Structures are given as structure tokens and as C-alpha cells.
PDB file of C-alpha atoms and ligand atoms in Angstrom:
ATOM      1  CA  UNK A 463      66.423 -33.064 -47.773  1.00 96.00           C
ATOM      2  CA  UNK A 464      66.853 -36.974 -47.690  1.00 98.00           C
ATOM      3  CA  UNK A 465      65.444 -38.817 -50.394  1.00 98.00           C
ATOM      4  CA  UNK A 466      65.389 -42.660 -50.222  1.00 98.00           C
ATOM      5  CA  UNK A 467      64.037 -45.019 -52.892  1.00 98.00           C
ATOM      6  CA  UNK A 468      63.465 -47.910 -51.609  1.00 98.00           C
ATOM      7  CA  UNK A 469      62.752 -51.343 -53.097  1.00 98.00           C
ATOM      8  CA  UNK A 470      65.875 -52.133 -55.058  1.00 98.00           C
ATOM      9  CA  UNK A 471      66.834 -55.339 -55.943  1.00 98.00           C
ATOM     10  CA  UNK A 472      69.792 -55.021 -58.829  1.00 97.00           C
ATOM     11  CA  UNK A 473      73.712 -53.786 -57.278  1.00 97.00           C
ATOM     12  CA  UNK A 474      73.951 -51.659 -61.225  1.00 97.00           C
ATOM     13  CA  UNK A 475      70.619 -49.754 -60.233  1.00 98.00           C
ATOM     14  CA  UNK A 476      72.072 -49.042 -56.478  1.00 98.00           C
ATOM     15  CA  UNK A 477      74.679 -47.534 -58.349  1.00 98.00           C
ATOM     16  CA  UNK A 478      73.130 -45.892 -60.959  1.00 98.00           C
ATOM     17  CA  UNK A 479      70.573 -44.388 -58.127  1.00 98.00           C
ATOM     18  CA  UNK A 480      73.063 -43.135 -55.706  1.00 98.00           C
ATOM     19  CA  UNK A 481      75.305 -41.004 -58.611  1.00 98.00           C
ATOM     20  CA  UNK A 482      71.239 -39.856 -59.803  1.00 98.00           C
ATOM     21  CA  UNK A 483      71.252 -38.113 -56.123  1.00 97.00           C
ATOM     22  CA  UNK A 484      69.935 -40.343 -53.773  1.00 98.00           C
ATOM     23  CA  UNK A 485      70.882 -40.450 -50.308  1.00 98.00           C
ATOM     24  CA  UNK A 486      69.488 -43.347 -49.302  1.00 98.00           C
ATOM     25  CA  UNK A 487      68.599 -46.271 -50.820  1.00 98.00           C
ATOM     26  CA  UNK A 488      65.952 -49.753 -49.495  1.00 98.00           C
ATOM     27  CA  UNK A 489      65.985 -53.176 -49.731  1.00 98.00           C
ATOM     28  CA  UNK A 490      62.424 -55.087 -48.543  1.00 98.00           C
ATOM     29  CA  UNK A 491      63.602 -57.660 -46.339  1.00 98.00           C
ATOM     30  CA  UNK A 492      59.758 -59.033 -46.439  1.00 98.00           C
ATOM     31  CA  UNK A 493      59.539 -62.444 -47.851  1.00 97.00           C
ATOM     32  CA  UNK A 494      56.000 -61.878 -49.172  1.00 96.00           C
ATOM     33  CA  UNK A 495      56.791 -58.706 -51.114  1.00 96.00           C
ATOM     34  CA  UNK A 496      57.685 -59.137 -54.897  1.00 96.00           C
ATOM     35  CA  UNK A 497      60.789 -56.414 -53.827  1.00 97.00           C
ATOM     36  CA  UNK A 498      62.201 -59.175 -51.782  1.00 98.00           C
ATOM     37  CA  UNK A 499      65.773 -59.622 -50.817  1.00 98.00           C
ATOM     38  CA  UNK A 500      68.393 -62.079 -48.908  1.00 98.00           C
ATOM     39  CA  UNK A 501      71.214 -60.536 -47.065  1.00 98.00           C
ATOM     40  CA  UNK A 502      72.826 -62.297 -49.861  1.00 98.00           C
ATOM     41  CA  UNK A 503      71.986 -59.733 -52.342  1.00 98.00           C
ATOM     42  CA  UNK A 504      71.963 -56.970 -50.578  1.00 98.00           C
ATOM     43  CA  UNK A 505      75.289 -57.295 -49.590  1.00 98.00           C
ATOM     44  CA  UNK A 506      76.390 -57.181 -53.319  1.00 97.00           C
ATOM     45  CA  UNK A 507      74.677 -53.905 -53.768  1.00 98.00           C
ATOM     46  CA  UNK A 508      76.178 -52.263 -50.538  1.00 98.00           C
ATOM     47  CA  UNK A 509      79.736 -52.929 -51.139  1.00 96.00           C
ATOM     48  CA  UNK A 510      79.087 -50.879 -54.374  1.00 95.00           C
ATOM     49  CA  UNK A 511      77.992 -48.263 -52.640  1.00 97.00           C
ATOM     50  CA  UNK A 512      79.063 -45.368 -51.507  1.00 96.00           C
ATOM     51  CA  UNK A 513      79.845 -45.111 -47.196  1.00 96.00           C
ATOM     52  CA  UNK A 514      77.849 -41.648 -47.798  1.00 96.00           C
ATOM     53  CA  UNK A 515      74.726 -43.154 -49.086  1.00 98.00           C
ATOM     54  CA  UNK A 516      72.249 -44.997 -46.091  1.00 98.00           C
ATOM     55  CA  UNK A 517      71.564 -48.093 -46.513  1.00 98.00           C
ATOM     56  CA  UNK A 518      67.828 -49.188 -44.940  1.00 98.00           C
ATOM     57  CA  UNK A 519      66.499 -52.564 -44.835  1.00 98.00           C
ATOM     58  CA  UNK A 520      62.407 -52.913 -44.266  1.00 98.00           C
ATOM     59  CA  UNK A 521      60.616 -55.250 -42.460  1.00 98.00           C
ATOM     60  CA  UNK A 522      57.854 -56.135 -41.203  1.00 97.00           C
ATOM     61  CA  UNK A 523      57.216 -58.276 -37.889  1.00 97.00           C
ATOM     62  CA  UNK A 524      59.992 -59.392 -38.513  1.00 98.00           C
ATOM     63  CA  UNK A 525      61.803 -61.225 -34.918  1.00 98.00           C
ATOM     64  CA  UNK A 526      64.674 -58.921 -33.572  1.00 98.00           C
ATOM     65  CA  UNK A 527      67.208 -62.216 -34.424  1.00 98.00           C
ATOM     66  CA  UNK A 528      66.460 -62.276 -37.562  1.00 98.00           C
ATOM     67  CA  UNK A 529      66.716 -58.141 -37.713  1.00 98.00           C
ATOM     68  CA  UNK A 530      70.031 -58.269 -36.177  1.00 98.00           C
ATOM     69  CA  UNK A 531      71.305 -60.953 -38.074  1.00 98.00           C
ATOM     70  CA  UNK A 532      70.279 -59.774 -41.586  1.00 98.00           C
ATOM     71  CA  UNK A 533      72.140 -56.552 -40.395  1.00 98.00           C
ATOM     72  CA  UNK A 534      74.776 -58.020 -39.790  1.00 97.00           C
ATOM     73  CA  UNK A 535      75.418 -59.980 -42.627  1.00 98.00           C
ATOM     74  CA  UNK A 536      74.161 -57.039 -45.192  1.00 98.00           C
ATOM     75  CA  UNK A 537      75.914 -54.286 -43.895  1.00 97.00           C
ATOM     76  CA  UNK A 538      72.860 -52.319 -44.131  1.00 98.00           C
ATOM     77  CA  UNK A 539      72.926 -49.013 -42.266  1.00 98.00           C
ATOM     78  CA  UNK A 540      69.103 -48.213 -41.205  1.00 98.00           C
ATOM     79  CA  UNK A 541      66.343 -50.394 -40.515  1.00 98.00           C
ATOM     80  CA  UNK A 542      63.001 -49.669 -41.192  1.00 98.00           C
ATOM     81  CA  UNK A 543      59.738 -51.242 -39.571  1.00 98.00           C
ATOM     82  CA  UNK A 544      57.128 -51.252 -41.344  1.00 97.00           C
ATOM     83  CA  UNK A 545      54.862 -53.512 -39.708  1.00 96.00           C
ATOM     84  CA  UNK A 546      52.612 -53.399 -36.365  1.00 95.00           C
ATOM     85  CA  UNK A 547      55.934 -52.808 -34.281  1.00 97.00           C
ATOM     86  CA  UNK A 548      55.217 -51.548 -30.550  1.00 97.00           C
ATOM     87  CA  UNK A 549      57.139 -48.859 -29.013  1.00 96.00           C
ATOM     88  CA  UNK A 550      58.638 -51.522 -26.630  1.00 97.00           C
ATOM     89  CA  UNK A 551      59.954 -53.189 -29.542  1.00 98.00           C
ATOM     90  CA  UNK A 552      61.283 -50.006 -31.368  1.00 98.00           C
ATOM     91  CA  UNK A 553      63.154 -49.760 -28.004  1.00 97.00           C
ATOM     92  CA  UNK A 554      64.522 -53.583 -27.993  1.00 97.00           C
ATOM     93  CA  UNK A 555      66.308 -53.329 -31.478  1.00 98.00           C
ATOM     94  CA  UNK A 556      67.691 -50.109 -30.765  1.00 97.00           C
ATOM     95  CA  UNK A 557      69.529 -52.176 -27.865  1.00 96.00           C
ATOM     96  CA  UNK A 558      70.304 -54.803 -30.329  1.00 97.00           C
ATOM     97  CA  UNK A 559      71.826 -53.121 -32.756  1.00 97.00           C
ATOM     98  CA  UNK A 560      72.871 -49.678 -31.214  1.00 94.00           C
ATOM     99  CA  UNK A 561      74.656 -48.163 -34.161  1.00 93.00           C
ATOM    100  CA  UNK A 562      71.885 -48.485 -36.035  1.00 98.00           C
ATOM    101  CA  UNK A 563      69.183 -46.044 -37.434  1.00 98.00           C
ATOM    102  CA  UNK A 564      65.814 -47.141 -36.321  1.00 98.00           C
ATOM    103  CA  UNK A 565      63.030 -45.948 -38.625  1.00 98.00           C
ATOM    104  CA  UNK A 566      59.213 -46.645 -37.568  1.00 97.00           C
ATOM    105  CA  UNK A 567      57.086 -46.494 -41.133  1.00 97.00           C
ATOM    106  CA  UNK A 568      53.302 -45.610 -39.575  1.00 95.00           C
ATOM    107  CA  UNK A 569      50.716 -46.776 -41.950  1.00 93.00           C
ATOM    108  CA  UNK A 570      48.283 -43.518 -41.575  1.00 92.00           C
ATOM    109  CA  UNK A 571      44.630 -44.439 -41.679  1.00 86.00           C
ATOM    110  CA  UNK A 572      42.861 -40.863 -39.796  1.00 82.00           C
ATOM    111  CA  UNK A 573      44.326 -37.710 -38.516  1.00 83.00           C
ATOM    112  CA  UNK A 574      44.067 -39.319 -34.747  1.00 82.00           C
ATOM    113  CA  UNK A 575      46.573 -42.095 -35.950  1.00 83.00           C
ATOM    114  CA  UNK A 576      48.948 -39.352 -36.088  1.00 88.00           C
ATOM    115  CA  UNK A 577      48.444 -39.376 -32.524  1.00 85.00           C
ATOM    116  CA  UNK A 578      50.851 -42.497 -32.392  1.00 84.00           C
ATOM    117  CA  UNK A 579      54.074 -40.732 -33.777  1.00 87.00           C
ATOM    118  CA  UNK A 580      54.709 -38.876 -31.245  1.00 84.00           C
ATOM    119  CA  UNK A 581      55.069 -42.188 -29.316  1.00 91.00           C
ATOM    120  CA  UNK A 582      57.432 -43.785 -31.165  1.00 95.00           C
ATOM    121  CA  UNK A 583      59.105 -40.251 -31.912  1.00 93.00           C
ATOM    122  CA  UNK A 584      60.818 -41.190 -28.325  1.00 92.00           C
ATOM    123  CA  UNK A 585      61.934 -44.860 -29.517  1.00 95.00           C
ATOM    124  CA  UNK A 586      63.652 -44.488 -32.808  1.00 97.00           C
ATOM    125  CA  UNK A 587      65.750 -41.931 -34.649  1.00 97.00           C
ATOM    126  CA  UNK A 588      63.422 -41.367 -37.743  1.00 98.00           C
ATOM    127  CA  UNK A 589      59.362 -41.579 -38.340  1.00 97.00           C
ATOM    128  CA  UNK A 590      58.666 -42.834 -42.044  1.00 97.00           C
ATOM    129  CA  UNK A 591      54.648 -42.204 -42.782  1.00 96.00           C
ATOM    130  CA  UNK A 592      53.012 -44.413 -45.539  1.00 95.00           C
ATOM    131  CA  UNK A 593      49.464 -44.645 -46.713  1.00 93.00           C
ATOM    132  CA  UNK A 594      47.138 -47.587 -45.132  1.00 88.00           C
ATOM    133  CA  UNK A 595      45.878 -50.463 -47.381  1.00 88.00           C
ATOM    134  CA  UNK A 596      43.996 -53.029 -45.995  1.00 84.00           C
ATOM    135  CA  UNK A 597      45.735 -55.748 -47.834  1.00 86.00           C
ATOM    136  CA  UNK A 598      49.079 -54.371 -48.263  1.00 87.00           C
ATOM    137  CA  UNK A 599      52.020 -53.221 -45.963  1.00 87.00           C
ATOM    138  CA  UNK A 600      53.491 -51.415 -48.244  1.00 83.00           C
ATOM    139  CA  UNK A 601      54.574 -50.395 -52.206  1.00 83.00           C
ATOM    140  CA  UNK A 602      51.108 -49.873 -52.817  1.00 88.00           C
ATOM    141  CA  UNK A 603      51.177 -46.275 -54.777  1.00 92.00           C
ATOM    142  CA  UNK A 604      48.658 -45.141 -52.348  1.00 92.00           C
ATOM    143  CA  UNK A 605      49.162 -41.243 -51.390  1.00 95.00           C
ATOM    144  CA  UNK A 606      48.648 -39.844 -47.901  1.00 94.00           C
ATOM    145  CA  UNK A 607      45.845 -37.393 -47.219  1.00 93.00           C
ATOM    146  CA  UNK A 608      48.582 -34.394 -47.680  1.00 95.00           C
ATOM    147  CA  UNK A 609      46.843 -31.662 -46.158  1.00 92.00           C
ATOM    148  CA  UNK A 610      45.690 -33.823 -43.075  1.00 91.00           C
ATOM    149  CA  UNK A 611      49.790 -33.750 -42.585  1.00 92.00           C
ATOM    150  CA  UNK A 612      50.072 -29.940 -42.623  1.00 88.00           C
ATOM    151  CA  UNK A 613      50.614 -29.398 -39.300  1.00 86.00           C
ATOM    152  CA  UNK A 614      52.683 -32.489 -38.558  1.00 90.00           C
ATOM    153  CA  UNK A 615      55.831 -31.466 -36.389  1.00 91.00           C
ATOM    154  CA  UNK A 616      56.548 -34.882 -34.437  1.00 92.00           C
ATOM    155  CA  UNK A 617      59.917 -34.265 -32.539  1.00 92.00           C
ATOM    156  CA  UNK A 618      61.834 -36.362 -34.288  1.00 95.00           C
ATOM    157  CA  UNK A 619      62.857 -35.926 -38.224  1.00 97.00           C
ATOM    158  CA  UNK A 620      60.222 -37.643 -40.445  1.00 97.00           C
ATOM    159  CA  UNK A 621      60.129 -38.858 -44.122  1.00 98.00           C
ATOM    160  CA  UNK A 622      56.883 -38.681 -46.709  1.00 97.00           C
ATOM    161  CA  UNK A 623      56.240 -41.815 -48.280  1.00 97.00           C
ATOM    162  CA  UNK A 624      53.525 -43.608 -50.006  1.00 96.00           C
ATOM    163  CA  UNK A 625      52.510 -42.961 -53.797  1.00 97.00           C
ATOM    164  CA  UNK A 626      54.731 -40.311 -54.664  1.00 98.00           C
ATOM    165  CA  UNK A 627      55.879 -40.002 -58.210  1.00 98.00           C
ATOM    166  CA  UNK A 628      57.986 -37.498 -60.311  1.00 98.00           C
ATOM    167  CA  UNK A 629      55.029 -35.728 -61.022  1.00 98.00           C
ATOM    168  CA  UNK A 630      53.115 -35.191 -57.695  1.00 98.00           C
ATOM    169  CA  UNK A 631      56.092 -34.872 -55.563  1.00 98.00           C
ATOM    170  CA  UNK A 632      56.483 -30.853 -56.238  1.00 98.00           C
ATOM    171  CA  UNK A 633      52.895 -30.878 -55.041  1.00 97.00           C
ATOM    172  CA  UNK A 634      53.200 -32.721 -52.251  1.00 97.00           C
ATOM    173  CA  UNK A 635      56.364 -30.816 -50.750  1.00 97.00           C
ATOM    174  CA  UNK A 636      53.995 -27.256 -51.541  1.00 95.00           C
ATOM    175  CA  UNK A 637      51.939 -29.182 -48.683  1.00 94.00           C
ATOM    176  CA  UNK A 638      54.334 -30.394 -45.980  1.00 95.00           C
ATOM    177  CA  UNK A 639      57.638 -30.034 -45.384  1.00 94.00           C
ATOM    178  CA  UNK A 640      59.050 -33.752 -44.138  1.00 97.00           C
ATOM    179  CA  UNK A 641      63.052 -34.069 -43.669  1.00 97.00           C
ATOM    180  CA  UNK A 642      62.703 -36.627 -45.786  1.00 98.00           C
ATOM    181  CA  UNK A 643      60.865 -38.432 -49.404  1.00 98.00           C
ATOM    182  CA  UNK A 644      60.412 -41.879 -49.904  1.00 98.00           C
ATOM    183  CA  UNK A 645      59.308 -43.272 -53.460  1.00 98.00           C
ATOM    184  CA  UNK A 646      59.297 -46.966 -54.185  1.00 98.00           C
ATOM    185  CA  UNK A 647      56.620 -48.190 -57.226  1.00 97.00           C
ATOM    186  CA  UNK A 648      56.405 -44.731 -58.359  1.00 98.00           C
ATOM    187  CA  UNK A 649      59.787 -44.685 -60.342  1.00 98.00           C
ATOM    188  CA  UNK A 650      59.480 -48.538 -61.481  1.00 98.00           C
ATOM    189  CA  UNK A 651      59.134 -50.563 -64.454  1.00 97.00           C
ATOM    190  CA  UNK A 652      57.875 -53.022 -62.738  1.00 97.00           C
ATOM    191  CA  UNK A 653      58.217 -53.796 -58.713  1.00 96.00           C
ATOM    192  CA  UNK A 654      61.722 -54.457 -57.960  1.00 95.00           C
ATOM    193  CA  UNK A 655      62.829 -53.030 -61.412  1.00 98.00           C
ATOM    194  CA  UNK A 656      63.410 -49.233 -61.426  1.00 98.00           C
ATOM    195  CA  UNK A 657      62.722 -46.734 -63.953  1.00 98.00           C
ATOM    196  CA  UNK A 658      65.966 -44.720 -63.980  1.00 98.00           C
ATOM    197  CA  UNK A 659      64.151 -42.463 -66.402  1.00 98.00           C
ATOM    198  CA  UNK A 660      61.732 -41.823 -63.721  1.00 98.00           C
ATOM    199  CA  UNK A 661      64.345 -41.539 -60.891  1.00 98.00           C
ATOM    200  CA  UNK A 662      66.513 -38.884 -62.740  1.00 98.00           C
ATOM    201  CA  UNK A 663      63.223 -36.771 -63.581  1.00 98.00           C
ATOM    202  CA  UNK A 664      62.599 -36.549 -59.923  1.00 98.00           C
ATOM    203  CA  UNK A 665      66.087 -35.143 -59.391  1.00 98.00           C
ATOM    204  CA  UNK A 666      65.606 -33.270 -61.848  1.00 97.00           C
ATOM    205  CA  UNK A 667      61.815 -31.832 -60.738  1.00 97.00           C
ATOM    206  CA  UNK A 668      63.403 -31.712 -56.980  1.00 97.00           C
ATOM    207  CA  UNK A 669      66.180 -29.064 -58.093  1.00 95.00           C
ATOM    208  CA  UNK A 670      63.053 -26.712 -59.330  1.00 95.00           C
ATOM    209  CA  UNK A 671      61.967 -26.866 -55.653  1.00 82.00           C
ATOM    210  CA  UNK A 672      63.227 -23.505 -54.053  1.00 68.00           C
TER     211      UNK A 672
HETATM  212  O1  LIG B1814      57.689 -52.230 -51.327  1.00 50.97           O
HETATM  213  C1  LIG B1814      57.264 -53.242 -50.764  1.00 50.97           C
HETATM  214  O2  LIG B1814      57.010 -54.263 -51.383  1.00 50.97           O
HETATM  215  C2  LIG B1814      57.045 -53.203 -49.273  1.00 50.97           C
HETATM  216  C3  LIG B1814      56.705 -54.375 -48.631  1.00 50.97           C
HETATM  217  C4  LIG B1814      56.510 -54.406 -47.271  1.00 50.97           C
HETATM  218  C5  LIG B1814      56.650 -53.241 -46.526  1.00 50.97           C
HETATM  219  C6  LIG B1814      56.987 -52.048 -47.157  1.00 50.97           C
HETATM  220  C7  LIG B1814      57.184 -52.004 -48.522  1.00 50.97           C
HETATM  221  N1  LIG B1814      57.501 -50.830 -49.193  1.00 50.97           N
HETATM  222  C8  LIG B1814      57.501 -49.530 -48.628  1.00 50.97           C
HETATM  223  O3  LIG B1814      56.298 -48.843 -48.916  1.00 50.97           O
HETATM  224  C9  LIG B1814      56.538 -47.448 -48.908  1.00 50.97           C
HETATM  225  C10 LIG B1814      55.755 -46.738 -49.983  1.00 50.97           C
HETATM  226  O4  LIG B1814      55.881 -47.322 -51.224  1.00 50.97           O
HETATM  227  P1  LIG B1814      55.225 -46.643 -52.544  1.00 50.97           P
HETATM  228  O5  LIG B1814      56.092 -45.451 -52.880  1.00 50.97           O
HETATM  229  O6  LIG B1814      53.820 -46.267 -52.235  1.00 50.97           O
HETATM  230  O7  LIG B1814      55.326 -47.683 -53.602  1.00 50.97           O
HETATM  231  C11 LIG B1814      58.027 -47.275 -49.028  1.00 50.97           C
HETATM  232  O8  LIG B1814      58.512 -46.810 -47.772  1.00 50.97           O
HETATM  233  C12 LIG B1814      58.563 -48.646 -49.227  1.00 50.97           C
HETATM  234  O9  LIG B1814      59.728 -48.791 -48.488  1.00 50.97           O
END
């Protein structure tokens, strides 16, 4: 199984994350989110990193120039929409930046949301699902509605996301069974700073999981 933890912001935590396990690590590439980061700074965690280990930036709205371009000068592997991004769109940076992976985060509000995936299952390589806050896009510590994702098999590979922690995330793979896990504010100090504490006790909790 993937597992991506996303919101980094220090090169020695990249590190220290990918050698923990993961196999994919995020960078928020949304100015208004206290996880924020240039290309910059990103770029001084990736050459760190190992070629194994995915590299996604988020965004959110975010104009397909300036997609492409932070890409470019990052060397980030993955990007990851998080925002209200149509399927047309999906489509459009897929052309832009073809060896790319596309992720489409869907912020899930009612079981007929879920509705949408399959949509944008035929646009992008990877669905990411997140919990809905009004006020937030994202790194809110809100869980899903587990059991409402039970009998979620979109035709394309998928990653949980939203709220998980060491402590719930047993729980929440007895419930579904995603290709992927996502945890962002659930293994932090503080947002942007991660608990490495927290991110090897998930490791460690994940290789109970038979
Ligand atoms: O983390 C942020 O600040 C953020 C900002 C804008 C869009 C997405 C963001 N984070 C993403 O939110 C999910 C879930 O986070 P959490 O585990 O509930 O804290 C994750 O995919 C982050 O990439």
C-alpha cells in the first residue's frame, strides 16, 4: 500500500520520513495554507530524496502555468488537485505535463458526491478522497464517513485521506481497503512541523495490519 504524508516543509524531515517508510511524500503549493511552499524549497527537499519515493505537489485552483511551471522547477513527481478542478481541466494538465501523475483530491460531503469519482476516475491516474469543511480545503483533521466508503471501487487506484492518525488508521483500513493513506496534521507538532514520533508509530501500527 502507498502511504503519503503530505505537508512537509523541512528537506531533514523528507529524509527522515522516506527511511521511516514512506512512499510518497507532499508539499502544499497553496499560498493560503500555513504548509506552504515555493518551488524554491521544495526543490531542496527533492534532491535529498530518494528517485523511489513520489514526490506530489497540492494545489488548489491553481492556473495550469503556474502548475507546470512549479513542476518544473521542483522536480516534483505527482500533482495533486485539491480544489474545485473540472474533469476538463484534470484532462488539460495531463497534456501539459504528460509524465506526470495527476491526482484529483474529492472533498466528500454525501454518499452521492461519490458519484463524481468515477468521472474524474477517466481523467487522472489516482483519486485522493478528503473530508469536506466549509472553510477549509484541506489539513483540517476531519475524518471521512468510513463506512459510507465501504463499497467504493472507482476504476482507478484511490488513496484515504482526511483525519487519519496513528491511532485510527488500523480502524479505518478494517473499513475500506484504498491503494493508498494520506495523513497530513495527524502526525504534526504543529502544521508544517512533523511529529516523527508520530510518523514512525504509524509504521510501526501499519506492519500489525495483516
Ligand atoms: O494541508 C494543507 O494545508 C492543505 C491545504 C490546501 C489543500 C490541501 C491541504 N492538505 C491536504 O489535506 C488532506 C488531509 O489532511 P489531514 O490529514 O486531514 O490533515 C491531505 O491530502 C493534505 O494533502
Amino acid at each position: 500500500m502507498r502511504v503519503k504524508i503530505c505537508g512537509i516543509t523541512q528537506p531533514q524531515q523528507a529524509k527522515a520520513i522516506a527511511s521511516l517508510g514512506a512512499t510518497a511524500l507532499g508539499f502544499i503549493c497553496v499560498p493560503t495554507s500555513p504548509r506552504y511552499v515555493t518551488a524554491t524549497q521544495i526543490r531542496a527537499a527533492v534532491t535529498q530524496l530518494p528517485d523511489d519515493i513520489d514526490k506530489i505537489g497540492v494545489f488548489a485552483n491553481a492556473p495550469i502555468e503556474e502548475i507546470s511551471q512549479i513542476v518544473n522547477d521542483s522536480g516534483l513527481t505527482g500533482v495533486q488537485l485539491h480544489g474545485d478542478e473540472t474533469p476538463k481541466f484534470c484532462h488539460q494538465v495531463r497534456q501539459k505535463i504528460p509524465n506526470v501523475e495527476i491526482l484529483k483530491a474529492l472533498r466528500i460531503r454525501s454518499f452521492d458526491h461519490l458519484e463524481q469519482a468515477s468521472i474524474y476516475a477517466q481523467y487522472v491516474d489516482t483519486l485522493l478522497l478528503d473530508a469536506y469543511h466549509p472553510q477549509q480545503l484541506g489539513g483540517t483533521g476531519q475524518t471521512l464517513d468510513w463506512a459510507m466508503l465501504e463499497k467504493f471501487h472507482p476504476s482507478s487506484p484511490w488513496f484515504l485521506a482526511g483525519g487519519l492518525t496513528p491511532e485510527n488508521i488500523l480502524a479505518a483500513l478494517n473499513q475500506v481497503s484504498p491503494d493508498g493513506i494520506d495523513l497530513s496534521s495527524g502526525v504534526e507538532i504543529q502544521p508544517g512541523d512533523k511529529d516523527l514520533h508520530k510518523v514512525a508509530l504509524l509504521f510501526e501500527r501499519l506492519k500489525t495490519k495483516v
